[in-house]
Tab-separated table of C-alpha atoms in Angstrom:
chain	number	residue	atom	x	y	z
V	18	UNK	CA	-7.747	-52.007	-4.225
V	19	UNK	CA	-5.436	-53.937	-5.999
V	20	UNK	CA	-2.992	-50.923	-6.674
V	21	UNK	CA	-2.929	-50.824	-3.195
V	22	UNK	CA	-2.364	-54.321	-2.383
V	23	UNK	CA	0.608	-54.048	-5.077
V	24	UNK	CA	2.069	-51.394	-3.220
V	25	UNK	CA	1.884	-52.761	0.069
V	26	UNK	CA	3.622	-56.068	-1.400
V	27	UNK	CA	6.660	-53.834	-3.109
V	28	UNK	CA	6.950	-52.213	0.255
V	29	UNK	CA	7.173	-54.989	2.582
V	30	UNK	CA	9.302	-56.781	0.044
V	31	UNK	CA	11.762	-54.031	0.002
V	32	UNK	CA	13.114	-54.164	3.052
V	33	UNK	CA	15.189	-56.463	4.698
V	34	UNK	CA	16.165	-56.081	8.298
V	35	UNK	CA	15.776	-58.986	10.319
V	36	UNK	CA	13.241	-57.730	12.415
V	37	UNK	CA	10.110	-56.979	10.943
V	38	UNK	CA	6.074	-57.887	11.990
V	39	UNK	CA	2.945	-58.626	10.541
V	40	UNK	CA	-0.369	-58.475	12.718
V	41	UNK	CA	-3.947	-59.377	12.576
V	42	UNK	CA	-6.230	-57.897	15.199
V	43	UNK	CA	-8.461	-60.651	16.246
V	44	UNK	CA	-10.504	-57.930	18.722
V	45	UNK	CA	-11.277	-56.424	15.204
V	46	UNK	CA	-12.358	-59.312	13.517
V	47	UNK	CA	-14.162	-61.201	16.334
V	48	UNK	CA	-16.116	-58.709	17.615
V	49	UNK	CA	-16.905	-56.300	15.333
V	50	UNK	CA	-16.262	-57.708	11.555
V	51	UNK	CA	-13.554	-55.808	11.218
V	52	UNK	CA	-10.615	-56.744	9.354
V	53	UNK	CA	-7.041	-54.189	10.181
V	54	UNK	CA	-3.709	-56.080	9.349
V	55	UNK	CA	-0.468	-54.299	10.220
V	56	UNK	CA	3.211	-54.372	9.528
V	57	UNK	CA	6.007	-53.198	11.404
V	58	UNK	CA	9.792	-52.416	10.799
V	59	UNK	CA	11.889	-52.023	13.396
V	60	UNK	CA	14.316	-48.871	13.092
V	61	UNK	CA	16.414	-49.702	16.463
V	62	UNK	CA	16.053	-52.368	19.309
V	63	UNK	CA	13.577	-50.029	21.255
V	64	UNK	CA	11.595	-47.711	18.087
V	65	UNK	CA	9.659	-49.167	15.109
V	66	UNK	CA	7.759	-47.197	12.544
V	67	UNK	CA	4.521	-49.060	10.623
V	68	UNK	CA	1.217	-48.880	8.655
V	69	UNK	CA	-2.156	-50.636	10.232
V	70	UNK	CA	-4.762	-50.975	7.534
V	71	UNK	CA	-8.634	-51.725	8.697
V	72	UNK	CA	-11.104	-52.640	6.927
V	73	UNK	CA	-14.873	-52.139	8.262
V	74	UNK	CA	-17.379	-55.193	7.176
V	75	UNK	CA	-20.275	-54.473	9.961
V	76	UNK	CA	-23.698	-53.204	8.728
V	77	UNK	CA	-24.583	-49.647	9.717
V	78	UNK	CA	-28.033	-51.214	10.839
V	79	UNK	CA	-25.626	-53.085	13.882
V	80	UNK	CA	-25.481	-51.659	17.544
V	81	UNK	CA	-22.234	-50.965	17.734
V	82	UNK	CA	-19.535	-50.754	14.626
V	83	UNK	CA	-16.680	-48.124	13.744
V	84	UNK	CA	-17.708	-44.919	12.270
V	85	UNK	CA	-14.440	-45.212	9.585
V	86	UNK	CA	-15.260	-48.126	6.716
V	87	UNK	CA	-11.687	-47.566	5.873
V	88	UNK	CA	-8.525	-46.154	8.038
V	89	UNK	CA	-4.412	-46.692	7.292
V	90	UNK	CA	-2.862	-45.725	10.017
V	91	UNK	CA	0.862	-45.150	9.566
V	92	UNK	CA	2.381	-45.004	13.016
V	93	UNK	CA	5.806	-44.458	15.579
V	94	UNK	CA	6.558	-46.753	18.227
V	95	UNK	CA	9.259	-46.544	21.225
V	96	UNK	CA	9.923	-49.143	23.648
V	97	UNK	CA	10.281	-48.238	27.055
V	98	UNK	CA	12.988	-51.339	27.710
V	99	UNK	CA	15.185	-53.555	26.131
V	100	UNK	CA	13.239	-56.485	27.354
V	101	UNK	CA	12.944	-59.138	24.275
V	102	UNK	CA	10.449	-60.840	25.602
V	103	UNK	CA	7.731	-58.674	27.491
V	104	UNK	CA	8.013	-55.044	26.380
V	105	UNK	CA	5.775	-51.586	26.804
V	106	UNK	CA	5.806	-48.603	24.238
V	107	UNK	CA	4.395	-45.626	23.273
V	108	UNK	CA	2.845	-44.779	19.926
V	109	UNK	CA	2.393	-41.727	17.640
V	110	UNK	CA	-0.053	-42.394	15.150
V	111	UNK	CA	-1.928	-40.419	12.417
V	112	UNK	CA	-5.134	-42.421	10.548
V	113	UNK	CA	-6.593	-41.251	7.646
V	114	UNK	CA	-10.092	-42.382	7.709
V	115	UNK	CA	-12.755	-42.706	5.358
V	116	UNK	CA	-16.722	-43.270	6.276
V	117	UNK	CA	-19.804	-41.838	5.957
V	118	UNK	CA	-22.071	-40.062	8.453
V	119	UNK	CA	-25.944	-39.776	8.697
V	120	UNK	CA	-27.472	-36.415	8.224
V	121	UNK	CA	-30.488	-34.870	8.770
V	122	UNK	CA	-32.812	-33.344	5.898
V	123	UNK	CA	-35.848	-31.518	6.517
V	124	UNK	CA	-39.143	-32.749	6.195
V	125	UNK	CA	-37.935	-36.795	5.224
V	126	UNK	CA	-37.484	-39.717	7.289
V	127	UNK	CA	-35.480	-41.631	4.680
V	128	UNK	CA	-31.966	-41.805	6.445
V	129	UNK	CA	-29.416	-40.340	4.114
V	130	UNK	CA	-25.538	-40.475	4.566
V	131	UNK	CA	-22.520	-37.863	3.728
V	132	UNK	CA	-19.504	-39.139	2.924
V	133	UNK	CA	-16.353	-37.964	4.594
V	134	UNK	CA	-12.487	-38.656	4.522
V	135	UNK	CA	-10.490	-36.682	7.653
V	136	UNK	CA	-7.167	-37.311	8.939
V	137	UNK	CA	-6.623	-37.611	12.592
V	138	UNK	CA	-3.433	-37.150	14.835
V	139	UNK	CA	-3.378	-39.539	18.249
V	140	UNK	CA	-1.357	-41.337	21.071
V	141	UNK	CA	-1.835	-44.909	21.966
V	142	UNK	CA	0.046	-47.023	24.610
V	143	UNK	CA	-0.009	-50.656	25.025
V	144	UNK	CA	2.433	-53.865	25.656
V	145	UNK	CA	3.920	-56.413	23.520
V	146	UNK	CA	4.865	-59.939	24.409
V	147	UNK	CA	7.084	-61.891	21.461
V	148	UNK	CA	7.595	-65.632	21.914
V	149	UNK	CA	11.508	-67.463	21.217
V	150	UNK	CA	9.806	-69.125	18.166
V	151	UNK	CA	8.928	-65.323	16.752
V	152	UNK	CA	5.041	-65.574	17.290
V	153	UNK	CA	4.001	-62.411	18.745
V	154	UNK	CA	0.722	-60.332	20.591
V	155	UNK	CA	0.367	-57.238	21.600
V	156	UNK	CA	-2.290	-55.194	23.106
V	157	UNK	CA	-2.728	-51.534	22.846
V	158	UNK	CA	-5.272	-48.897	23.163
V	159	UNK	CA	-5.501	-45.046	22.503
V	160	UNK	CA	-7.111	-42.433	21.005
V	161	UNK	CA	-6.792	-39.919	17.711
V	162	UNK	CA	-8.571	-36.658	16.967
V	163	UNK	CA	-9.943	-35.653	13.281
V	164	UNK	CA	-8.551	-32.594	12.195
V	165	UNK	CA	-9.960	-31.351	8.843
V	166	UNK	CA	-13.793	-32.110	8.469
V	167	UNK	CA	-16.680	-31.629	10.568
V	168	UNK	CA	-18.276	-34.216	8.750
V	169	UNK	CA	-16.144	-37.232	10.445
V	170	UNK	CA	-16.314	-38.060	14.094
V	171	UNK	CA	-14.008	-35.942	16.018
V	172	UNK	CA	-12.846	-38.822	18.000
V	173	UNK	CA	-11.230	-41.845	16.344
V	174	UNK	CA	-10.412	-44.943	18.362
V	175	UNK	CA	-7.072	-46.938	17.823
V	176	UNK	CA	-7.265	-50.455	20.021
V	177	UNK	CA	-6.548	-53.474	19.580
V	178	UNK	CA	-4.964	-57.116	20.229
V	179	UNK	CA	-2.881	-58.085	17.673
V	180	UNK	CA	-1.200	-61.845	16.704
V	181	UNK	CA	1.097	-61.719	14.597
V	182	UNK	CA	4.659	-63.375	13.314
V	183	UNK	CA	8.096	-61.767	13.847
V	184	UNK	CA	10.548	-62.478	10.731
């Protein structure tokens, strides 16, 4: 974890075009202790390329929680105007997911679990609103489809509503 961490830190710090984003989803964390933060880089005034990483805290025992315990989600973003203010895109995304999945053994009622890391390929559209002072949301939703296991979920989910700071 803290290689990780590191390496997120020498990657941020490395670049230094003026506009750049960092993002907490608060639909994550409010409603389904889940913790994704994300950073984004802005190539030109209407694409960005990033890196969402989430973090699942929910019980398995809960009603509803993400199958993935872990996903980074490096991703491609183009604006569909030049609007500074109010803006739509259009993302590319690929997650790489970890998690495990419950499976079935003969004759025993003791739940058992299978672990499982897949990487899945997905679109997701949404709108972003940045404020004058740099303070910015954005809401998005979309889907992704694991490609390499039939141990993970073959549908992965990538929504959100992000607040965030624009530096």
């Amino acid at each position: 974890m803290k290689k990780i961490v590191l390496a997120a830190v020498v990657f941020v710090s490395s670049l230094t075009y003026a506009q750049q984003e960092v993002k907490v989803d608060l639909l994550d964390a409010l409603a389904f202790k889940t913790l994704e933060v994300s950073y984004e880089y802005y190539t030109t005034d209407r694409s960005s390329v990033g890196i969402s990483a989430l973090f699942n805290f929910e019980k398995k025992s809960a009603d509803f929680r993400y199958n993935e315990e872990r996903m980074f989600t490096p991703f491609f973003r183009h604006y569909f105007t030049n609007n500074s203010n109010w803006n739509y895109f259009g993302e590319v995304f690929m997650g790489i997911n970890t998690g495990e999945r419950e499976i079935e053994v003969e004759g025993s009622t003791v739940k058992q679990y299978k672990e499982y890391t897949d990487g899945a390929l997905g679109l997701a559209f949404g709108s972003k609103y940045v404020s004058s002072g740099g303070f910015v949301l954005d809401i998005y939703g979309g889907l992704g489809r694991n490609l390499f296991t039939s141990e993970a979920r073959s549908i992965v989910p990538r929504v959100g509503i992000n607040l965030g700071y624009r530096f």
